[in-house]
CSV table of C-alpha atoms and ligand atoms in Angstrom, one decimal:
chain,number,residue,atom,x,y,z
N,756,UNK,CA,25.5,21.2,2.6
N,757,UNK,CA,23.1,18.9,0.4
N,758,UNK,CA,19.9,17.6,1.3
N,759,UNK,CA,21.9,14.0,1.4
N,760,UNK,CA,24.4,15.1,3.4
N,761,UNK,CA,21.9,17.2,5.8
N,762,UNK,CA,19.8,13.6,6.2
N,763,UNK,CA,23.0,11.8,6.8
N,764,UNK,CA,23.9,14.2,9.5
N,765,UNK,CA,20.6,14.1,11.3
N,766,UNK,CA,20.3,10.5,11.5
N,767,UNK,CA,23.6,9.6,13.1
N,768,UNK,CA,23.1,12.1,15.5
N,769,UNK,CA,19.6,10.2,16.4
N,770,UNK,CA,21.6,7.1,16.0
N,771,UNK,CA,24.3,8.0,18.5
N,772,UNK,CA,21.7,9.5,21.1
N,773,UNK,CA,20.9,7.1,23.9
N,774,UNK,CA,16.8,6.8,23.8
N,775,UNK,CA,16.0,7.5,27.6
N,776,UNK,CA,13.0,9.9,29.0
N,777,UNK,CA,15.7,12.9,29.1
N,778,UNK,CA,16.6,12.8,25.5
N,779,UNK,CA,12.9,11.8,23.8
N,780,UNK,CA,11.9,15.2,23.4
N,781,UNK,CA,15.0,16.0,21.4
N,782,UNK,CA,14.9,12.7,19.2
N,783,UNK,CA,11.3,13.6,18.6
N,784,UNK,CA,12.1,17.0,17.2
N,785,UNK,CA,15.3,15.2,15.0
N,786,UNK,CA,12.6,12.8,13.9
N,787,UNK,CA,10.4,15.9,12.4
N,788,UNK,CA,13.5,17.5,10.7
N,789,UNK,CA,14.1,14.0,9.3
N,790,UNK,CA,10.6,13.8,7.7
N,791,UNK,CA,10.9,17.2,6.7
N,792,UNK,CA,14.1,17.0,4.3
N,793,UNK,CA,13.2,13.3,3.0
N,794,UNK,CA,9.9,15.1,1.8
N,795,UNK,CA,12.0,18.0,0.2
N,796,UNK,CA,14.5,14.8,-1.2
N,797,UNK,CA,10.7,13.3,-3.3
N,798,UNK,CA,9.7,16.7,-4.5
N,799,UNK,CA,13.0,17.0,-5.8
N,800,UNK,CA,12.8,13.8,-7.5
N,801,UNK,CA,9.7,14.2,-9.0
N,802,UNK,CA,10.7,17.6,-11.3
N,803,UNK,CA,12.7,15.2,-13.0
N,804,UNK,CA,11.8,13.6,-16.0
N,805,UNK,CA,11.7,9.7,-15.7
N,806,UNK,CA,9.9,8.8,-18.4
N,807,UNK,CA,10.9,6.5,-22.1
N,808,UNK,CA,12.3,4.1,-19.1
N,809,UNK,CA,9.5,2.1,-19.3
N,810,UNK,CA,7.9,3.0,-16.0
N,811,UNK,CA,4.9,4.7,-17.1
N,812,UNK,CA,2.8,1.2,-17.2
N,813,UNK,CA,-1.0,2.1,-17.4
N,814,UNK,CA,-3.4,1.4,-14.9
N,815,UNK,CA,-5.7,-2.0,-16.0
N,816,UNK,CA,-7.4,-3.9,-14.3
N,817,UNK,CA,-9.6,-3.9,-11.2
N,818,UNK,CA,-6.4,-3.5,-8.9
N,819,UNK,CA,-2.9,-3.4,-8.9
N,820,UNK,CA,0.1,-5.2,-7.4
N,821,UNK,CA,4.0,-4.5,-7.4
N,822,UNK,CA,6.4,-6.9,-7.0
N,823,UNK,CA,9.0,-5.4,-4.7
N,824,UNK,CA,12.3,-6.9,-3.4
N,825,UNK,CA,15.9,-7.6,-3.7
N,826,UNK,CA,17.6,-8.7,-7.1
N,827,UNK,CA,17.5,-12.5,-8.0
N,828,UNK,CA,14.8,-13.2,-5.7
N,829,UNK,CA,12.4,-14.7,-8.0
N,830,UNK,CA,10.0,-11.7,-9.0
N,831,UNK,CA,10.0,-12.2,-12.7
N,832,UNK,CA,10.1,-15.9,-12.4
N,833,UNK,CA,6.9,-15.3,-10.6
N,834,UNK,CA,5.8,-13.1,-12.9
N,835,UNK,CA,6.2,-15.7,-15.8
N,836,UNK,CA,4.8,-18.2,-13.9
N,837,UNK,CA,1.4,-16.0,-12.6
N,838,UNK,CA,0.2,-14.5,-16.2
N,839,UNK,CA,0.7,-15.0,-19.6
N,840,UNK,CA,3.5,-12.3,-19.8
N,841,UNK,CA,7.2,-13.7,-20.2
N,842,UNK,CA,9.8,-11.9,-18.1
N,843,UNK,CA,13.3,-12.7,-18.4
N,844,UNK,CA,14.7,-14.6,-15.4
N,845,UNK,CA,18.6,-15.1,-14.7
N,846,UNK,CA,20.6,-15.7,-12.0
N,847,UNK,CA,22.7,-12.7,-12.3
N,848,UNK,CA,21.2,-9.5,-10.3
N,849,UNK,CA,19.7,-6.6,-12.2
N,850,UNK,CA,18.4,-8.8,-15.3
N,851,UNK,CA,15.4,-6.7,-15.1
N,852,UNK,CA,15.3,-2.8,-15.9
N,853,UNK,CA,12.0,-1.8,-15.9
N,854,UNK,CA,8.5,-2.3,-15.3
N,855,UNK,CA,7.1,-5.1,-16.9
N,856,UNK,CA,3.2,-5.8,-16.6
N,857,UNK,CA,1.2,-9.4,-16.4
N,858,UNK,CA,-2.4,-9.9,-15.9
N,859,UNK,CA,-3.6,-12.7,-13.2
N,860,UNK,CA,-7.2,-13.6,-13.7
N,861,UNK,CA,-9.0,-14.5,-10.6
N,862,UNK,CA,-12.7,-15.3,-9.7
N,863,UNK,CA,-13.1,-13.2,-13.0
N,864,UNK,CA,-11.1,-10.1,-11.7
N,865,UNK,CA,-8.0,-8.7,-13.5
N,866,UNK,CA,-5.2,-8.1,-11.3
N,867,UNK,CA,-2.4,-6.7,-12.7
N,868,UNK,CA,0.9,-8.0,-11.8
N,869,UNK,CA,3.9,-5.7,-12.4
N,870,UNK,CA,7.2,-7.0,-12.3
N,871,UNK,CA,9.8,-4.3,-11.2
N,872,UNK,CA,13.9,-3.9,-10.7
N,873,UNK,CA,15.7,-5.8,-7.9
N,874,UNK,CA,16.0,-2.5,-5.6
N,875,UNK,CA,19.5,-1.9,-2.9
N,876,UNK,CA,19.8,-0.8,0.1
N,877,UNK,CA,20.0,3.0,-0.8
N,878,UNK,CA,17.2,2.9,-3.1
N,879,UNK,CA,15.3,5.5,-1.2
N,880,UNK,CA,17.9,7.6,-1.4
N,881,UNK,CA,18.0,7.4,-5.3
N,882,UNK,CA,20.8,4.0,-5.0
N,883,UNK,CA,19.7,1.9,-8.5
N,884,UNK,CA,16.4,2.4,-10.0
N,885,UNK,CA,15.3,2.7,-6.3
N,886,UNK,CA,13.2,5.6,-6.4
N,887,UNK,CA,11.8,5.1,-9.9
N,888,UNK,CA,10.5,1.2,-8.8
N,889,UNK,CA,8.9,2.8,-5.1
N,890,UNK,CA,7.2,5.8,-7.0
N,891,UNK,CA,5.4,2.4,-8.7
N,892,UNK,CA,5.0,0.9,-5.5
N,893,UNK,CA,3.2,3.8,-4.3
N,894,UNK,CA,0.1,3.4,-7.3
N,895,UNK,CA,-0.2,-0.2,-6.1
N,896,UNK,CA,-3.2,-1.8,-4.6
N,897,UNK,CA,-0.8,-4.2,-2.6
N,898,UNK,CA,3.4,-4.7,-2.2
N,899,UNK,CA,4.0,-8.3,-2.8
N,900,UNK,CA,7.5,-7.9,-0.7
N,901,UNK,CA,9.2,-10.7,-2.3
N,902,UNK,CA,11.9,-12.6,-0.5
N,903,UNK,CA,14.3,-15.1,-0.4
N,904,UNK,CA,14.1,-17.7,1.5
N,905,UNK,CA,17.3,-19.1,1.6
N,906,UNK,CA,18.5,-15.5,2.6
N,907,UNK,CA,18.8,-13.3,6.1
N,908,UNK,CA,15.9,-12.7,7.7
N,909,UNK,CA,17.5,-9.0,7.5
N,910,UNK,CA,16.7,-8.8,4.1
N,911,UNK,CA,12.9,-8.0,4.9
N,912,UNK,CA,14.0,-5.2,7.9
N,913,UNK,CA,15.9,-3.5,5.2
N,914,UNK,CA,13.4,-3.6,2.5
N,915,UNK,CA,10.7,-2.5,5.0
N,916,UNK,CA,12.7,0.7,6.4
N,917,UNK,CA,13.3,1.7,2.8
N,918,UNK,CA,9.9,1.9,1.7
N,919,UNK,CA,8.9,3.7,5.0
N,920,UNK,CA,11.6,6.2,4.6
N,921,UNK,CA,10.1,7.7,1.7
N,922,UNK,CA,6.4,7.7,3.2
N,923,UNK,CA,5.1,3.9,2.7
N,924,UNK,CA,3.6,2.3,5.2
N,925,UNK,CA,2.7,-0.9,5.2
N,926,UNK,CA,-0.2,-3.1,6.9
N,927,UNK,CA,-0.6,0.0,9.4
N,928,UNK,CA,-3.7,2.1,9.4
N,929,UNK,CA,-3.9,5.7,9.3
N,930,UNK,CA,-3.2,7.6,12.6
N,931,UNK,CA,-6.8,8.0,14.0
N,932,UNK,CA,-6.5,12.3,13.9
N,933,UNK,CA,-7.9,15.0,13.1
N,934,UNK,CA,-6.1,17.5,11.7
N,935,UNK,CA,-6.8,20.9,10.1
N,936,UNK,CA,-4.8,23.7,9.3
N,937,UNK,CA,-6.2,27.5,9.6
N,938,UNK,CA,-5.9,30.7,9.0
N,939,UNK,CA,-6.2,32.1,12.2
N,940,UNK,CA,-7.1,31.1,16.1
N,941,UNK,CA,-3.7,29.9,17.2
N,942,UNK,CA,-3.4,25.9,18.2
N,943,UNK,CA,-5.8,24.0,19.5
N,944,UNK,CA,-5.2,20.8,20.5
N,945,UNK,CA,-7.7,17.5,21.9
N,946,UNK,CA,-7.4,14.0,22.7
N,947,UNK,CA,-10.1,12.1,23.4
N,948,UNK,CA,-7.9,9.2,24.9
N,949,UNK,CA,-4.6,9.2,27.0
N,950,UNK,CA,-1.4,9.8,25.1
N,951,UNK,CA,1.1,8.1,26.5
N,952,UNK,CA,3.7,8.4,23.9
N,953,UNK,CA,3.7,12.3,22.8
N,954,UNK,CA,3.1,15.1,25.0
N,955,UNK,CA,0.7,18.2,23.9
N,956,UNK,CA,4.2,20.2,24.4
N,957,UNK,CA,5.5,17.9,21.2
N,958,UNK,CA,2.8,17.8,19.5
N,959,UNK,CA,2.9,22.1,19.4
N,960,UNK,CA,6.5,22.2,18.9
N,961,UNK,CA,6.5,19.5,15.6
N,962,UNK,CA,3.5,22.2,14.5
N,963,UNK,CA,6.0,25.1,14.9
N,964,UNK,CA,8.8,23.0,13.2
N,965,UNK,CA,6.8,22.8,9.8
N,966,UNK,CA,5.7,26.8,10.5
N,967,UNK,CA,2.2,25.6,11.1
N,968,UNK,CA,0.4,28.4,14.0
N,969,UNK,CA,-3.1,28.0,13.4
N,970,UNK,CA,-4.6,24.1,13.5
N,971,UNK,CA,-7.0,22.1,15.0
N,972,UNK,CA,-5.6,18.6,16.2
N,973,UNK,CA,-8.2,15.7,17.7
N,974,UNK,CA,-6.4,13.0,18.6
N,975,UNK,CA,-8.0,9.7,18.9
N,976,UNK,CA,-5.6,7.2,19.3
N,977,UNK,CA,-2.4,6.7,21.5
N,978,UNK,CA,-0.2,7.5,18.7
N,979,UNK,CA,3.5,8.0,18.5
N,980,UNK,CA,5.5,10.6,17.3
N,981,UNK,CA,5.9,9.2,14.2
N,982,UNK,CA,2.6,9.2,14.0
N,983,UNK,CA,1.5,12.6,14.2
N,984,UNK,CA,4.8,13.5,12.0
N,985,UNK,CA,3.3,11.4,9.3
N,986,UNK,CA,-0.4,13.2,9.9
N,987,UNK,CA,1.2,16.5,9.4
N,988,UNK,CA,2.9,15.6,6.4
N,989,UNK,CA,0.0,14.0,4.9
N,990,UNK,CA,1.3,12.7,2.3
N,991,UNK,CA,2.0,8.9,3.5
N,992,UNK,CA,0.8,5.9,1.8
N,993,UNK,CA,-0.5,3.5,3.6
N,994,UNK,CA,-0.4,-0.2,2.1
N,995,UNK,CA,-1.0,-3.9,2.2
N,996,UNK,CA,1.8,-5.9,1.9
N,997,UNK,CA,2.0,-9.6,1.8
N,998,UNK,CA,5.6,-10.9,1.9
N,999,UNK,CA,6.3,-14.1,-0.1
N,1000,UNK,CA,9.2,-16.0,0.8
N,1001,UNK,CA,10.5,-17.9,-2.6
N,1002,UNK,CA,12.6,-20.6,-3.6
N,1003,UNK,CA,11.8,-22.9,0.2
N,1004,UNK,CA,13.1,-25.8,-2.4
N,1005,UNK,CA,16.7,-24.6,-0.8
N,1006,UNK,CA,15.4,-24.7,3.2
N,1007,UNK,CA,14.3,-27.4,5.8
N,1008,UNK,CA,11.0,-27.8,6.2
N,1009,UNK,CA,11.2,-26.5,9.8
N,1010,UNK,CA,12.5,-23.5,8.4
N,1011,UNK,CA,9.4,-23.5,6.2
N,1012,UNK,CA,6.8,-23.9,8.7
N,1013,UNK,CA,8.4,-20.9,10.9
N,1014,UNK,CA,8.5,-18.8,8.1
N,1015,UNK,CA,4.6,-19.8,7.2
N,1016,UNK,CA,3.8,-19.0,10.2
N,1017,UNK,CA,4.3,-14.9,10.0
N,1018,UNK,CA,1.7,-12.3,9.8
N,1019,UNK,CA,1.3,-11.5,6.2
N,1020,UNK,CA,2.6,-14.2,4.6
N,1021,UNK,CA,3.3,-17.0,1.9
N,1022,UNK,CA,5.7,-19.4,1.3
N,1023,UNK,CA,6.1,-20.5,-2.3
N,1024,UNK,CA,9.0,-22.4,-4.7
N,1025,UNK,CA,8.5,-20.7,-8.4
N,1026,UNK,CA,10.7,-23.6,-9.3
N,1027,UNK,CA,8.7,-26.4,-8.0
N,1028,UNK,CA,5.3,-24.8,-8.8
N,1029,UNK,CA,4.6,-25.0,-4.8
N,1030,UNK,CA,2.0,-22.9,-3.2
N,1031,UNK,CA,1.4,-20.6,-6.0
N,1032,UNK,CA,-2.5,-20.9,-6.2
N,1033,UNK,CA,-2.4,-20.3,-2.4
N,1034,UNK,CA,-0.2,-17.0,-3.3
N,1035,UNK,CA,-2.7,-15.6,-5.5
N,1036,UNK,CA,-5.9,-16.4,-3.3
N,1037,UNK,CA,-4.5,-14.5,-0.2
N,1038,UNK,CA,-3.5,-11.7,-3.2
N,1039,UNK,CA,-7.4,-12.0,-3.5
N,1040,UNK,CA,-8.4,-11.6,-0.2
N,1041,UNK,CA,-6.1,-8.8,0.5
N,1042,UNK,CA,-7.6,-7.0,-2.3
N,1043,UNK,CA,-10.7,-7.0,-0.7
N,1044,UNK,CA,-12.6,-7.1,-4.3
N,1045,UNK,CA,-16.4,-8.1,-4.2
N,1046,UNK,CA,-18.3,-9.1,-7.0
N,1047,UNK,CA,-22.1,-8.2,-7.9
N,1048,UNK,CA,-24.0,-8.4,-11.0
N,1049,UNK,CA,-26.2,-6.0,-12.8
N,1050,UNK,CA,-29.4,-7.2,-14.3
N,1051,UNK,CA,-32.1,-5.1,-16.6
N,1052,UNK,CA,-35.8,-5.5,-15.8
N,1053,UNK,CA,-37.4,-8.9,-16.6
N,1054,UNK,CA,-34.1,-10.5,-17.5
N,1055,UNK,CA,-32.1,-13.1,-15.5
N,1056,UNK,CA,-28.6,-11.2,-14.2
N,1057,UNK,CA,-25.7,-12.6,-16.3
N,1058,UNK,CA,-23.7,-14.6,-13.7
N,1059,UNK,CA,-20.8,-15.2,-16.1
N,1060,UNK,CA,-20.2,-11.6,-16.1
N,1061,UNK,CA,-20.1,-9.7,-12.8
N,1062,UNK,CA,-18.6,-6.4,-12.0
N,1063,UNK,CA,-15.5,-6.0,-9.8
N,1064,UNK,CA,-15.5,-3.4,-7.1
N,1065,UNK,CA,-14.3,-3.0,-3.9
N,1066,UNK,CA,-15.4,-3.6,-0.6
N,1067,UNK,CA,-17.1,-0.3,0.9
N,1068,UNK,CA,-18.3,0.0,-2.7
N,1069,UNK,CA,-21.7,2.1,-2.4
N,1070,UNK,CA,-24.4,1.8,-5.6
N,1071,UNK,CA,-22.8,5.0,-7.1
N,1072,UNK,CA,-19.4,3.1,-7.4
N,1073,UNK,CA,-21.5,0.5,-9.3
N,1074,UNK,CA,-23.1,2.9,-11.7
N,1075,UNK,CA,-19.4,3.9,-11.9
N,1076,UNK,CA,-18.3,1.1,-13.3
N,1077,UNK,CA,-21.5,0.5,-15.6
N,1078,UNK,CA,-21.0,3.4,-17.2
N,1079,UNK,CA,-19.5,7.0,-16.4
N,1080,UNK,CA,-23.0,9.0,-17.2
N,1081,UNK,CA,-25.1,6.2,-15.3
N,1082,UNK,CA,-25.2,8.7,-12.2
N,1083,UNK,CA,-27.0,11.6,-13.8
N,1084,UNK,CA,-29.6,9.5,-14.9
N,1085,UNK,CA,-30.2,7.5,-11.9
N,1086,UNK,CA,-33.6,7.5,-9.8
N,1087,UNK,CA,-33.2,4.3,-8.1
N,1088,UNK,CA,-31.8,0.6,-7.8
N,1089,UNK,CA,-33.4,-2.7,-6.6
N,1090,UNK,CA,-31.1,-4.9,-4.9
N,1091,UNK,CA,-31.6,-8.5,-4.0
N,1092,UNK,CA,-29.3,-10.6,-2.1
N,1093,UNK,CA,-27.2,-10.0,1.3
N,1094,UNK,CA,-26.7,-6.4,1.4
N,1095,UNK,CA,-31.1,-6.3,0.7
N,1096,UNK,CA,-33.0,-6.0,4.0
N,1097,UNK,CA,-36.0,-7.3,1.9
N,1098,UNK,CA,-35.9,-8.7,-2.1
N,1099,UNK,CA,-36.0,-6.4,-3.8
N,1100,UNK,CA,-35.2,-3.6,-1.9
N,1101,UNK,CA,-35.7,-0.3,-3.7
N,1102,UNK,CA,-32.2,2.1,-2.3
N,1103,UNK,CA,-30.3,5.0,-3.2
N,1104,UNK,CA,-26.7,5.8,-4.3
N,1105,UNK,CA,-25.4,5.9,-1.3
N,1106,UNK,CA,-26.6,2.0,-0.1
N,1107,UNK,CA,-23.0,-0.3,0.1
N,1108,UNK,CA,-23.5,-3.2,-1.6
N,1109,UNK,CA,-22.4,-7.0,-0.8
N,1110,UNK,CA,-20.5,-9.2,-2.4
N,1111,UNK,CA,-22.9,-11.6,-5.0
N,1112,UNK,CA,-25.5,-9.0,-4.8
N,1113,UNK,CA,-27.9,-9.0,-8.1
N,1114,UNK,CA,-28.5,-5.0,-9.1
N,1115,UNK,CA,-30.9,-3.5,-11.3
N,1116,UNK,CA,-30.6,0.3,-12.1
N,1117,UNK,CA,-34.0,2.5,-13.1
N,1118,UNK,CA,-33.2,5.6,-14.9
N,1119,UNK,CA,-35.5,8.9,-14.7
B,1953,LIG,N1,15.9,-22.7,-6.3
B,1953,LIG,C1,15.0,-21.8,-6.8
B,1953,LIG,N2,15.5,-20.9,-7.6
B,1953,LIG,C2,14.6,-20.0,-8.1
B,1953,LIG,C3,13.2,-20.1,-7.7
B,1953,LIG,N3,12.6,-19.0,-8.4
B,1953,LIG,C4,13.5,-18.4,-9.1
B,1953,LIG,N4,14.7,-19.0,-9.0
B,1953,LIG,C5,16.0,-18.6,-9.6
B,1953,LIG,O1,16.4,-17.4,-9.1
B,1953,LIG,C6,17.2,-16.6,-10.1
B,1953,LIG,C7,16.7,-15.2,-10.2
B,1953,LIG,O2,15.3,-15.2,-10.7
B,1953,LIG,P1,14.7,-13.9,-11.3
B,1953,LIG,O3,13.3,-14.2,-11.6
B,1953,LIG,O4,15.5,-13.4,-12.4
B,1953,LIG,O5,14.8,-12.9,-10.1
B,1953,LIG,P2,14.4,-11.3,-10.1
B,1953,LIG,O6,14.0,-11.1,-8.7
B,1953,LIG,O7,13.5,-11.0,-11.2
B,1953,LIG,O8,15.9,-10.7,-10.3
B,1953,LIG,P3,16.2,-9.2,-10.9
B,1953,LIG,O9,15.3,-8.9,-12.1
B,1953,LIG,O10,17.6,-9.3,-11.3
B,1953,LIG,O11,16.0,-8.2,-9.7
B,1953,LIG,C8,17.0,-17.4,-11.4
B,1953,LIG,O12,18.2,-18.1,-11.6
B,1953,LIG,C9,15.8,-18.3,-11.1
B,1953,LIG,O13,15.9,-19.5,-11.8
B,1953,LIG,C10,12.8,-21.1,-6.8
B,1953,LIG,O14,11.6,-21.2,-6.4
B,1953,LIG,N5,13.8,-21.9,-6.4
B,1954,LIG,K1,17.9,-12.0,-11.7
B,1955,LIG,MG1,13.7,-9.7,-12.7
């Protein structure tokens, strides 16, 4: 029997299984089996050689963010519409093949837009250019889900569960657990707040499952199964996602309101230019980008020309971004502005900077 086939099998049976306290502990251990042949499904995806399709878009820019969704939804109109780049928009599904970059410029960062296949229910499974459009998603800063308003609200739901099948998460954070394997000691496991949704007896016999004896697990969150499945494993990828609900030209404006009103997202009309600058500011926000400047001593910073980082950005990420040697010559920086106790204020690498801060690097 196939991987496929193996998958298939495993999730009717969860499917057909009545979800009651009796039968959890059995859906749990399904659930790890699951996770355990969709990982084996990727691996085997990624010995083969995808490349000359146009997927292998270079990273530019300060961050990144895919365009995601169903075909004829509007993502290369948007696309066209956002940057400078032109891609071809039809109302026919599957006009575009591959992955097609733009650049947005915002409050002087460069975000780079990528415009990707229309992707099918089955995509996870390899359905389309499916996998090759989520492997993209993956490298991305933010999944801009896009949608069509004039569509089933289903069309989102689907979407959703095929990114998470192959280890996307979006707008959760990582499980709050430690976890480390060893090579000796046997299991111990620690929770430093009541689990009310897995029971130390899953947790040991999910370990067993992936032929893990020796680990140290501190859990400190309630988490699910899924959960600690997903912390095992590792491997998950956990995203922003703004959803975008295009073309409301088509819908009542009640219908616009209630869809404006969801977590996560915008409402725009590509056709009618509507609600596009508001897109691309709550792209902003989501990125969480900051921007400081750099000054040298006795000069005035150069406010026209700041560096983009990210929030949580420390004074070695800025010397980073200066320039890739900066760090071996550094002694200290002077900081003015929010993140300064005092102006200046002399700091090492390690001091996080705030957004507008000025910074002046002295080398040894
Ligand atoms: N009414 C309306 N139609 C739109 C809007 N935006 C795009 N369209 C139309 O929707 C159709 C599909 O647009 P595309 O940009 O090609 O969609 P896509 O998501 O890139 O499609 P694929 O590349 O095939 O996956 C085109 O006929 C567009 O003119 C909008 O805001 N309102
Ligand atoms: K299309
Ligand atoms: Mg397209």
């Amino acid at each position: 029997m196939g991987i496929l086939e193996k998958i298939q099998d495993i999730e009717n049976e969860i499917r057909r299984t009545q979800k009651n306290k009796a039968t959890e502990y059995h859906l749990g251990l399904l659930k790890a089996k699951l996770a355990k042949y969709r990982v084996q499904l990727l691996e085997g995806a990624k010995t083969k050689s995808e490349k000359g399709e146009g997927f292998d878009v270079m990273k530019s820019g300060d961050a990144r963010v895919a365009l995601v969704g169903f075909p004829s939804v509007g993502k290369s109109t948007i696309l066209s519409k956002l940057t400078k780049t032109e891609s071809v928009a039809a109302s026919y599904e599957f006009t575009t093949l591959t992955c097609i970059p733009g650049k947005i410029e915002y409050k002087g960062a460069q975000i780079q837009l990528l415009d990707l296949p229309g992707i099918i229910e089955g995509a996870s499974q390899g359905k389309g250019r499916g996998r090759q459009v989520i492997a993209v998603a993956r490298t991305a800063d933010i999944v801009l889900m896009m949608l069509d308003a004039t569509k089933s609200e289903q069309q989102k739901a689907q979407l959703e569960r095929e990114l998470e099948t192959v280890g996307i998460r979006l707008n959760q954070g990582k499980p709050n657990v430690a976890f480390k394997v060893k090579t000796g000691g046997g299991i111990t496991i620690n929770a430093t707040v009541k689990l009310t949704k897995i029971s130390e007896k899953m947790v040991q016999h999910i370990l067993h499952d992936y032929k893990i004896f020796n680990a140290d697990v501190l859990i400190r969150e309630d988490i699910t199964v899924d959960q600690f499945i997903d912390v095992v494993l590792g491997n998950r990828k956990y995203l922003t996602c703004v959803y975008c609900y295009n073309k409301i030209d088509q819908i009542t404006i009640e219908e616009v309101d209630r869809l404006a009103r969801q977590d996560h997202t915008v409402v725009v009309s590509c056709e009618q230019d509507l609600n596009l600058d508001y897109l691309v500011e709550q792209l902003w926000k989501h990125l969480n980008l900051l921007r400081v400047y750099t000054k040298k001593r006795g000069e005035l910073p150069d406010f026209e020309d700041g560096l983009i980082i990210r929030n949580g950005a420390t004074i070695e990420h800025v010397c980073h971004a200066i320039h890739r040697t900066l760090v071996s010559d550094f002694k200290y920086a002077l900081v003015w502005g929010a993140s300064a106790k005092h102006n200046p204020q002399r700091v090492g690498l390690h001091h996080v900077v705030l957004n507008e801060d000025v910074i002046q690097v002295v080398k040894k």
